[in-house]
Amino acid sequence: MNDFIFYNPTKILFGKNQVEKLSDEIKKYGKKVLLVYGTGSIKKNGIYDEIVSNLKKNDIEFCELSGVEPNPRVDSARKGIEIAKENEVDFILAVGGGSVIDCSKLIAAGFFLENDPWDIVIKKEKVKKALPIGAVLTISATGSEMDN
């Protein structure tokens, strides 16, 4: 095995009632958020209402990209980038599993690109700058929150 150093600056808030701390974390980066989620399970299980209530209570503006599909298409990221730019967001908040988080990563990096975000995927463009991202996991099977 080769020697290596692994540096992964990810902050994890784990346990009950951690959503209450969400706005404090977001405010470190700004006050305008793009909320990204899938096809609606977060509305059925109540986490959507909890997050929206927290954002409103803490005067954080937000816009939404919903309907992110499993194994998201680049079109979802393109739409998210458009919404983020129109609303001049400071932060991306992914609520869901790996697909939502991965789409949010491409939105965050694509926000600063002049070219198509697909160029990042095919390694034609390197990520030089990205919006900060937070994730509220709704499934324990991913791991997408732990890498770039």
mmCIF file of C-alpha atoms in Angstrom:
data_model
loop_
_atom_site.group_PDB
_atom_site.id
_atom_site.type_symbol
_atom_site.label_atom_id
_atom_site.label_comp_id
_atom_site.label_asym_id
_atom_site.label_seq_id
_atom_site.Cartn_x
_atom_site.Cartn_y
_atom_site.Cartn_z
ATOM 1 C CA MET A 1 0.000 0.000 0.000
ATOM 2 C CA ASN A 2 1.233 3.494 -0.801
ATOM 3 C CA ASP A 3 1.500 6.132 1.889
ATOM 4 C CA PHE A 4 -0.890 9.042 1.534
ATOM 5 C CA ILE A 5 -2.481 11.949 3.337
ATOM 6 C CA PHE A 6 -6.223 12.369 3.012
ATOM 7 C CA TYR A 7 -7.560 15.873 3.617
ATOM 8 C CA ASN A 8 -11.319 16.219 3.401
ATOM 9 C CA PRO A 9 -12.641 19.428 4.963
ATOM 10 C CA THR A 10 -16.221 18.328 5.584
ATOM 11 C CA LYS A 11 -18.102 19.406 8.690
ATOM 12 C CA ILE A 12 -20.763 16.971 9.875
ATOM 13 C CA LEU A 13 -23.558 17.827 12.287
ATOM 14 C CA PHE A 14 -24.998 14.502 13.395
ATOM 15 C CA GLY A 15 -27.866 13.708 15.729
ATOM 16 C CA LYS A 16 -31.320 14.866 16.716
ATOM 17 C CA ASN A 17 -32.462 18.426 16.048
ATOM 18 C CA GLN A 18 -29.441 19.353 13.934
ATOM 19 C CA VAL A 19 -31.689 21.162 11.435
ATOM 20 C CA GLU A 20 -32.055 23.837 14.117
ATOM 21 C CA LYS A 21 -28.366 24.690 13.526
ATOM 22 C CA LEU A 22 -28.747 24.843 9.744
ATOM 23 C CA SER A 23 -29.204 28.607 9.412
ATOM 24 C CA ASP A 24 -26.188 29.349 11.611
ATOM 25 C CA GLU A 25 -24.053 27.307 9.222
ATOM 26 C CA ILE A 26 -25.562 28.904 6.101
ATOM 27 C CA LYS A 27 -25.110 32.448 7.410
ATOM 28 C CA LYS A 28 -21.345 31.910 7.429
ATOM 29 C CA TYR A 29 -21.570 32.067 3.616
ATOM 30 C CA GLY A 30 -24.473 34.403 2.926
ATOM 31 C CA LYS A 31 -28.252 34.694 3.112
ATOM 32 C CA LYS A 32 -29.505 33.448 -0.255
ATOM 33 C CA VAL A 33 -29.916 29.718 -0.760
ATOM 34 C CA LEU A 34 -30.787 27.391 -3.612
ATOM 35 C CA LEU A 35 -32.694 24.481 -2.077
ATOM 36 C CA VAL A 36 -32.214 21.363 -4.231
ATOM 37 C CA TYR A 37 -34.267 18.204 -3.797
ATOM 38 C CA GLY A 38 -35.765 15.250 -5.623
ATOM 39 C CA THR A 39 -39.269 14.242 -6.489
ATOM 40 C CA GLY A 40 -40.985 15.123 -3.246
ATOM 41 C CA SER A 41 -40.307 12.576 -0.509
ATOM 42 C CA ILE A 42 -38.958 15.423 1.643
ATOM 43 C CA LYS A 43 -42.417 16.971 1.539
ATOM 44 C CA LYS A 44 -44.047 13.688 2.586
ATOM 45 C CA ASN A 45 -41.671 13.024 5.486
ATOM 46 C CA GLY A 46 -41.814 16.595 6.841
ATOM 47 C CA ILE A 47 -38.158 17.591 6.473
ATOM 48 C CA TYR A 48 -39.045 20.150 3.789
ATOM 49 C CA ASP A 49 -41.375 22.021 6.170
ATOM 50 C CA GLU A 50 -38.789 21.854 8.946
ATOM 51 C CA ILE A 51 -36.041 23.294 6.726
ATOM 52 C CA VAL A 52 -38.234 26.000 5.164
ATOM 53 C CA SER A 53 -39.447 27.038 8.615
ATOM 54 C CA ASN A 54 -35.837 27.297 9.822
ATOM 55 C CA LEU A 55 -34.794 29.384 6.812
ATOM 56 C CA LYS A 56 -37.754 31.753 7.123
ATOM 57 C CA LYS A 57 -37.338 32.127 10.879
ATOM 58 C CA ASN A 58 -33.719 33.157 10.307
ATOM 59 C CA ASP A 59 -34.424 35.566 7.408
ATOM 60 C CA ILE A 60 -32.644 33.453 4.818
ATOM 61 C CA GLU A 61 -34.012 33.878 1.305
ATOM 62 C CA PHE A 62 -34.341 30.735 -0.767
ATOM 63 C CA CYS A 63 -35.348 29.542 -4.188
ATOM 64 C CA GLU A 64 -35.869 25.933 -5.220
ATOM 65 C CA LEU A 65 -34.851 23.328 -7.745
ATOM 66 C CA SER A 66 -37.121 20.317 -7.285
ATOM 67 C CA GLY A 67 -37.496 17.122 -9.252
ATOM 68 C CA VAL A 68 -33.844 16.070 -9.373
ATOM 69 C CA GLU A 69 -33.988 12.543 -10.721
ATOM 70 C CA PRO A 70 -31.960 9.488 -9.652
ATOM 71 C CA ASN A 71 -28.678 9.556 -11.575
ATOM 72 C CA PRO A 72 -29.397 13.184 -12.427
ATOM 73 C CA ARG A 73 -29.181 14.523 -15.931
ATOM 74 C CA VAL A 74 -26.987 17.491 -16.746
ATOM 75 C CA ASP A 75 -30.171 19.360 -17.690
ATOM 76 C CA SER A 76 -31.155 19.416 -14.015
ATOM 77 C CA ALA A 77 -27.828 21.016 -13.150
ATOM 78 C CA ARG A 78 -28.205 23.511 -16.006
ATOM 79 C CA LYS A 79 -31.635 24.484 -14.680
ATOM 80 C CA GLY A 80 -30.228 24.797 -11.155
ATOM 81 C CA ILE A 81 -27.385 27.020 -12.366
ATOM 82 C CA GLU A 82 -29.887 29.244 -14.157
ATOM 83 C CA ILE A 83 -32.049 29.574 -11.021
ATOM 84 C CA ALA A 84 -28.982 30.200 -8.847
ATOM 85 C CA LYS A 85 -27.690 32.953 -11.133
ATOM 86 C CA GLU A 86 -31.098 34.612 -11.504
ATOM 87 C CA ASN A 87 -31.442 34.738 -7.718
ATOM 88 C CA GLU A 88 -27.768 35.503 -6.973
ATOM 89 C CA VAL A 89 -27.507 32.731 -4.389
ATOM 90 C CA ASP A 90 -24.606 32.381 -1.963
ATOM 91 C CA PHE A 91 -25.143 28.768 -0.942
ATOM 92 C CA ILE A 92 -26.511 25.472 -2.266
ATOM 93 C CA LEU A 93 -28.490 23.267 0.110
ATOM 94 C CA ALA A 94 -29.031 19.703 -1.084
ATOM 95 C CA VAL A 95 -31.773 17.808 0.733
ATOM 96 C CA GLY A 96 -31.922 14.152 -0.191
ATOM 97 C CA GLY A 97 -29.512 11.421 -1.156
ATOM 98 C CA GLY A 98 -26.524 11.021 -3.429
ATOM 99 C CA SER A 99 -28.189 12.089 -6.664
ATOM 100 C CA VAL A 100 -29.399 15.376 -5.200
ATOM 101 C CA ILE A 101 -25.996 16.018 -3.633
ATOM 102 C CA ASP A 102 -24.143 15.199 -6.851
ATOM 103 C CA CYS A 103 -26.405 17.472 -8.879
ATOM 104 C CA SER A 104 -25.819 20.218 -6.305
ATOM 105 C CA LYS A 105 -22.066 19.812 -6.677
ATOM 106 C CA LEU A 106 -22.307 20.379 -10.412
ATOM 107 C CA ILE A 107 -24.552 23.402 -9.863
ATOM 108 C CA ALA A 108 -22.082 24.847 -7.347
ATOM 109 C CA ALA A 109 -19.137 24.433 -9.726
ATOM 110 C CA GLY A 110 -21.064 25.331 -12.866
ATOM 111 C CA PHE A 111 -22.259 28.589 -11.312
ATOM 112 C CA PHE A 112 -18.875 30.175 -12.067
ATOM 113 C CA LEU A 113 -18.357 28.639 -15.520
ATOM 114 C CA GLU A 114 -18.866 30.456 -18.759
ATOM 115 C CA ASN A 115 -19.060 27.115 -20.578
ATOM 116 C CA ASP A 116 -21.495 24.234 -20.209
ATOM 117 C CA PRO A 117 -21.329 22.303 -16.898
ATOM 118 C CA TRP A 118 -21.054 19.070 -18.887
ATOM 119 C CA ASP A 119 -17.452 20.133 -19.594
ATOM 120 C CA ILE A 120 -16.697 19.495 -15.909
ATOM 121 C CA VAL A 121 -18.144 15.994 -16.120
ATOM 122 C CA ILE A 122 -16.090 15.075 -19.194
ATOM 123 C CA LYS A 123 -12.995 16.701 -17.649
ATOM 124 C CA LYS A 124 -12.715 19.346 -20.347
ATOM 125 C CA GLU A 125 -12.943 22.005 -17.594
ATOM 126 C CA LYS A 126 -11.419 21.935 -14.125
ATOM 127 C CA VAL A 127 -13.281 23.277 -11.134
ATOM 128 C CA LYS A 128 -11.513 26.398 -9.945
ATOM 129 C CA LYS A 129 -14.276 27.881 -7.830
ATOM 130 C CA ALA A 130 -17.616 26.687 -6.480
ATOM 131 C CA LEU A 131 -20.436 27.913 -4.306
ATOM 132 C CA PRO A 132 -20.454 26.428 -0.810
ATOM 133 C CA ILE A 133 -22.706 23.408 -0.356
ATOM 134 C CA GLY A 134 -24.570 21.952 2.583
ATOM 135 C CA ALA A 135 -26.449 18.665 2.615
ATOM 136 C CA VAL A 136 -29.284 17.336 4.700
ATOM 137 C CA LEU A 137 -29.165 13.590 4.176
ATOM 138 C CA THR A 138 -32.414 11.676 3.941
ATOM 139 C CA ILE A 139 -30.821 8.303 3.245
ATOM 140 C CA SER A 140 -27.911 6.622 4.971
ATOM 141 C CA ALA A 141 -26.630 4.757 1.925
ATOM 142 C CA THR A 142 -24.874 7.490 0.008
ATOM 143 C CA GLY A 143 -21.487 8.901 1.054
ATOM 144 C CA SER A 144 -21.692 11.581 -1.625
ATOM 145 C CA GLU A 145 -21.557 14.206 1.116
ATOM 146 C CA MET A 146 -18.014 13.116 1.986
ATOM 147 C CA ASP A 147 -16.211 13.877 -1.271
ATOM 148 C CA ASN A 148 -15.858 16.465 -3.970
#
